[in-house]
PDB file of C-alpha atoms in Angstrom:
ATOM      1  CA  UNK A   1     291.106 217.372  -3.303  1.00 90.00           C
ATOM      2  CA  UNK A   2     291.686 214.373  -5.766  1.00 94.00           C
ATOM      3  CA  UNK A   3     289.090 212.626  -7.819  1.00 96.00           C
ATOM      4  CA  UNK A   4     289.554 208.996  -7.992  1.00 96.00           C
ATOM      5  CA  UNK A   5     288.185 206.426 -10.188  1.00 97.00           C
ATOM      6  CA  UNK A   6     287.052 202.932 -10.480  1.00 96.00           C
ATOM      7  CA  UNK A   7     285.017 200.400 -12.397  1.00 97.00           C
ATOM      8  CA  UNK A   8     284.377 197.137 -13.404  1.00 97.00           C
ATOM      9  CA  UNK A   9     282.619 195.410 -16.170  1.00 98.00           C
ATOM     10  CA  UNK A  10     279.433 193.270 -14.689  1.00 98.00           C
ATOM     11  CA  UNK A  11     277.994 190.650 -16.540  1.00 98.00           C
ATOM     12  CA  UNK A  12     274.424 191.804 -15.525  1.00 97.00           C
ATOM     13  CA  UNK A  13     271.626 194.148 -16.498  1.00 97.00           C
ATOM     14  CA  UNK A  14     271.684 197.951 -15.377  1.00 97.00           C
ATOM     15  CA  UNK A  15     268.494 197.042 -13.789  1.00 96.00           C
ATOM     16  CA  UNK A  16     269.820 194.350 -11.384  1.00 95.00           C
ATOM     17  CA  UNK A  17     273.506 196.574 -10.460  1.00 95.00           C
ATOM     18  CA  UNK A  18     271.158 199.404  -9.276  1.00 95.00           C
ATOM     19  CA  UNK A  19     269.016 197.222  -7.301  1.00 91.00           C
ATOM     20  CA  UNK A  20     272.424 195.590  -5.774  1.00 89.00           C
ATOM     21  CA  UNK A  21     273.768 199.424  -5.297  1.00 88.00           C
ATOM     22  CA  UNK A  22     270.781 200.650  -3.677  1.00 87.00           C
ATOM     23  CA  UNK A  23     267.837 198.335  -2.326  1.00 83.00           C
ATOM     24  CA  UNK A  24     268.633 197.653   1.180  1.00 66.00           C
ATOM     25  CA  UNK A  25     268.887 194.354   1.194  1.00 68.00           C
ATOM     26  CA  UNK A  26     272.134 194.144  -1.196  1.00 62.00           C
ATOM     27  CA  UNK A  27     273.149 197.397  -0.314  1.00 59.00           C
ATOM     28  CA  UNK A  28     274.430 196.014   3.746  1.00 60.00           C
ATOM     29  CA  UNK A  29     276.050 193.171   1.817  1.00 63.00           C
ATOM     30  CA  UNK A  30     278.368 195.288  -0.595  1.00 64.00           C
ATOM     31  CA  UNK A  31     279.291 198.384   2.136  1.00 63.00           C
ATOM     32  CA  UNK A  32     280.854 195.690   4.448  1.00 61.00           C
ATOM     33  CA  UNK A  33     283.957 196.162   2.452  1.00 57.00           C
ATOM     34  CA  UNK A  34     283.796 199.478   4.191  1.00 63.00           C
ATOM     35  CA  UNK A  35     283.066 198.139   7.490  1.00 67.00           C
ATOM     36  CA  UNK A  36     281.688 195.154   8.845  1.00 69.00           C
ATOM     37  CA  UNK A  37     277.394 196.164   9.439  1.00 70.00           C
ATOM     38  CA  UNK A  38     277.726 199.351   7.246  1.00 76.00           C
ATOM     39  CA  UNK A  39     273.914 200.043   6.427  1.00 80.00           C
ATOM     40  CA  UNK A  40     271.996 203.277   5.253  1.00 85.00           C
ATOM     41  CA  UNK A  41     268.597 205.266   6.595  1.00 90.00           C
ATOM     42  CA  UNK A  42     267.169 207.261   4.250  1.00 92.00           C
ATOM     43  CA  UNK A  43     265.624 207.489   0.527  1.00 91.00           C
ATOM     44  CA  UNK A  44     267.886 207.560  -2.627  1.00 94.00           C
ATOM     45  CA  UNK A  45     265.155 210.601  -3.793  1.00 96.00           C
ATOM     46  CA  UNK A  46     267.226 213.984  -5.220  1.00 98.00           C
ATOM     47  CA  UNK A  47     267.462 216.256  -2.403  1.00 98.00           C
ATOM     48  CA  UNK A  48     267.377 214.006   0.514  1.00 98.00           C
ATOM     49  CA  UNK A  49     269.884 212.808   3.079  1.00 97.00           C
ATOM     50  CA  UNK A  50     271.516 209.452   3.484  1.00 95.00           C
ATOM     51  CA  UNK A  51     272.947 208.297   6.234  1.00 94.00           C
ATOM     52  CA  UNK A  52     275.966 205.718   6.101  1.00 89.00           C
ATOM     53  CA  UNK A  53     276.529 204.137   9.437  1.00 88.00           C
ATOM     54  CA  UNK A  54     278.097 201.354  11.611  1.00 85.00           C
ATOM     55  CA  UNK A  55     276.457 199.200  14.390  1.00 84.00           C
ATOM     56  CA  UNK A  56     277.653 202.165  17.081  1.00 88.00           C
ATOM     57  CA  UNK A  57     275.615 204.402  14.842  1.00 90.00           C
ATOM     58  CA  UNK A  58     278.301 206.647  13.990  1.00 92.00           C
ATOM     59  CA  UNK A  59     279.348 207.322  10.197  1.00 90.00           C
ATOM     60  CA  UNK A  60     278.996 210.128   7.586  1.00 92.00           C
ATOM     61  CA  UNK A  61     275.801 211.471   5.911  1.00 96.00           C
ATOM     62  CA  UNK A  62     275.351 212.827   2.734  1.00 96.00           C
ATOM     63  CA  UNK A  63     272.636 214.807   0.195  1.00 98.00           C
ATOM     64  CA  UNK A  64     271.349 213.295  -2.634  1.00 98.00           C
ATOM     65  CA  UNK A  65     272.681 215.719  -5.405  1.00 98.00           C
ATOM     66  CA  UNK A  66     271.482 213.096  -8.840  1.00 98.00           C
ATOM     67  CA  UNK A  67     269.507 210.451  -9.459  1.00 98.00           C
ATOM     68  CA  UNK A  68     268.567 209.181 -12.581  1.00 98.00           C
ATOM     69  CA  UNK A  69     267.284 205.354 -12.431  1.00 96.00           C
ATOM     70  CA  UNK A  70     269.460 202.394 -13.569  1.00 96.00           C
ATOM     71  CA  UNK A  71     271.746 205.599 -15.073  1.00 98.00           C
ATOM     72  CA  UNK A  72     273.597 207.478 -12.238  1.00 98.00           C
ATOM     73  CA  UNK A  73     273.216 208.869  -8.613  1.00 97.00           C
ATOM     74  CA  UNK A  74     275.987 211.526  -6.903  1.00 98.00           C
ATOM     75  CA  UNK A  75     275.902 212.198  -3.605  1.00 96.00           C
ATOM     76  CA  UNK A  76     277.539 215.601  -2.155  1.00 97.00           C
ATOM     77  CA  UNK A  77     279.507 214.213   1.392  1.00 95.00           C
ATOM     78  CA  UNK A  78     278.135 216.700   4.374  1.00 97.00           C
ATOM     79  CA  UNK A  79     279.596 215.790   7.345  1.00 95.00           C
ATOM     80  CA  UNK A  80     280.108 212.807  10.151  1.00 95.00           C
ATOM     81  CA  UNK A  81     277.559 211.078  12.622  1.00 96.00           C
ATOM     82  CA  UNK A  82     279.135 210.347  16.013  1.00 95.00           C
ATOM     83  CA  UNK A  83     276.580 208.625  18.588  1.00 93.00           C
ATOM     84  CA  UNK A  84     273.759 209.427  15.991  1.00 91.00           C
ATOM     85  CA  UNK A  85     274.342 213.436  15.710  1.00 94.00           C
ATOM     86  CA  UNK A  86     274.937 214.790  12.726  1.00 95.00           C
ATOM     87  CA  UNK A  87     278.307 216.697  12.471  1.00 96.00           C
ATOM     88  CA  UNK A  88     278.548 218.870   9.357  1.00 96.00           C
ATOM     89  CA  UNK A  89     282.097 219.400   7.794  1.00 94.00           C
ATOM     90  CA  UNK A  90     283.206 221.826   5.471  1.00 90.00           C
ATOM     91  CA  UNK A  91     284.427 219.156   2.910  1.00 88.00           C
ATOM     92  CA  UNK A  92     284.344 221.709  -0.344  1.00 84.00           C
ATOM     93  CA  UNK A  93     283.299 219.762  -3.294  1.00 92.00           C
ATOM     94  CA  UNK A  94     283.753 216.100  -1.727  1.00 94.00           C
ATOM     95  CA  UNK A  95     281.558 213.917  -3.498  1.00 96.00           C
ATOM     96  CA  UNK A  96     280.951 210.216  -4.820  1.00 95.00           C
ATOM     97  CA  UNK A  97     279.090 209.458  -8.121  1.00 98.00           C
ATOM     98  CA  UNK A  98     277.845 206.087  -9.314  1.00 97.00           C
ATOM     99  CA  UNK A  99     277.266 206.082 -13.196  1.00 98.00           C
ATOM    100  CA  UNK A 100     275.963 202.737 -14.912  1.00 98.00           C
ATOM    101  CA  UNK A 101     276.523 202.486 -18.861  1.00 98.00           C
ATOM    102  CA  UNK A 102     275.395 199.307 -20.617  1.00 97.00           C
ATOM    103  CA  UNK A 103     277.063 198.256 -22.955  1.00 96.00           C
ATOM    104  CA  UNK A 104     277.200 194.466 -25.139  1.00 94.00           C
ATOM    105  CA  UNK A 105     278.877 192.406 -22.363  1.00 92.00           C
ATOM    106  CA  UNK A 106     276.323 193.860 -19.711  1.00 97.00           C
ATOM    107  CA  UNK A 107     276.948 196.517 -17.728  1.00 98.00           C
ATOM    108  CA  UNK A 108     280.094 198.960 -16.881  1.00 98.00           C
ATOM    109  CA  UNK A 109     279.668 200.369 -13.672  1.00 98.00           C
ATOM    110  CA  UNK A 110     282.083 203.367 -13.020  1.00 98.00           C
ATOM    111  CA  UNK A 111     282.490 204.804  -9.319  1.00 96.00           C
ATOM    112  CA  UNK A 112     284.061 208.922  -9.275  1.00 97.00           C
ATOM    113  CA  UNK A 113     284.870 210.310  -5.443  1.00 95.00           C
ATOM    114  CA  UNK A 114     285.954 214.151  -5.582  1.00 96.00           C
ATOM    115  CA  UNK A 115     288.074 213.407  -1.677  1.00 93.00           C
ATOM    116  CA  UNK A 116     289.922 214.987   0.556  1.00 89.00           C
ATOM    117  CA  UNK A 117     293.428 214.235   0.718  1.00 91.00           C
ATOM    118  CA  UNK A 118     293.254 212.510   4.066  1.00 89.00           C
ATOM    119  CA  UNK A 119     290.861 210.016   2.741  1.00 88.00           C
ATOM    120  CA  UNK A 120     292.200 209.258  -0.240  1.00 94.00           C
ATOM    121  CA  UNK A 121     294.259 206.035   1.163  1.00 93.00           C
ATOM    122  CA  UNK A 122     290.570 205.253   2.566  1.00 87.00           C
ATOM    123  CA  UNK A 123     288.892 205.162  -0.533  1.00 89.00           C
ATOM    124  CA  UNK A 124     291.934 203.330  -2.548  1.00 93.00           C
ATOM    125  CA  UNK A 125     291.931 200.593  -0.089  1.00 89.00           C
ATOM    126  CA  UNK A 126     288.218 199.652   0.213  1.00 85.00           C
ATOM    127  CA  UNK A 127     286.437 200.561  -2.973  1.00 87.00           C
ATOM    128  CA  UNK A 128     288.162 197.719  -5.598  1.00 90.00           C
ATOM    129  CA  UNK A 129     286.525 195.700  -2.838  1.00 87.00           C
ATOM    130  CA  UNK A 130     283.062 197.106  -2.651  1.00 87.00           C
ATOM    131  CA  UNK A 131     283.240 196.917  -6.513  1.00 91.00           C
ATOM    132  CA  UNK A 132     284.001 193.354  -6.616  1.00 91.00           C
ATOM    133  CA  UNK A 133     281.351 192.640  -4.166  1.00 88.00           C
ATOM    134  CA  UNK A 134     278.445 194.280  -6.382  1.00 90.00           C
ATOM    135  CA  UNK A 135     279.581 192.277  -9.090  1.00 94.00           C
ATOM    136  CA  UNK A 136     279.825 188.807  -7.459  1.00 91.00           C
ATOM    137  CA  UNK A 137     276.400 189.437  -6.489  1.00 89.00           C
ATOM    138  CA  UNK A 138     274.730 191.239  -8.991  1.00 92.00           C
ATOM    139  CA  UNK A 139     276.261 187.962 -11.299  1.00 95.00           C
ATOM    140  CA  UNK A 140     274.806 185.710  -9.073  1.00 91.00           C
ATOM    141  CA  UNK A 141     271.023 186.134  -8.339  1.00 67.00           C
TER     142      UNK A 141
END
């Protein structure tokens, strides 16, 4: 297990990077980085599960450990979906966090994943992306 860690500074209001991070219609924009019609099903409510998929409806799903509004949301990584069934894993701790600080320049937004080893080239590789997305758009609107 390694945690990794990114962030960028966003020249933008807590309020608006949430809404980018998690309102549907900014969240398909941002997760392409991931893959090309990433989109979710489900609420961002603690205790709930998310689903993360691609336009063959397979991906991963997680539970909704956190969520504290405009502040941060961690989600605990449960398993895969392949054809739409839910495939729990036994991924120990594996989890991604999303924290948001403000600070005078805007916003710092600060991404932790607790992965596996096997996806840590995964992670490396797409999320300087995905951060760079949220903050072109959440800079824009």
């Amino acid at each position: 297990m390694q945690k990794l860690e990114f962030s960028v500074d966003i020249n933008a209001t807590a309020d608006k990077v949430w809404q980018i991070l998690f309102e549907k219609d900014n969240n398909g924009v941002w997760l392409a980085a991931l893959d090309e019609g990433t989109t979710f099903e489900g609420t961002w409510a603690e205790g709930s599960i998310m689903k993360f998929l691609d336009a063959k409806n397979n991906g991963m799903y997680n539970l909704v450990e956190t969520n504290v509004l405009h502040s941060e949301l961690k989600m605990k990584h449960l398993g895969w979906i392949v054809d739409g069934q839910l495939n729990p894993m036994n991924w120990e701790n594996s989890y991604v966090r999303y924290l948001l600080v403000t600070n005078e320049d805007g916003t710092l937004l600060k991404g932790e994943i607790n992965s596996l080893d096997e996806f840590v080239s995964f992670f490396e590789s797409k999320y300087p992306k995905n951060f760079l997305n949220i903050k072109e758009l959440a800079e824009s609107v």
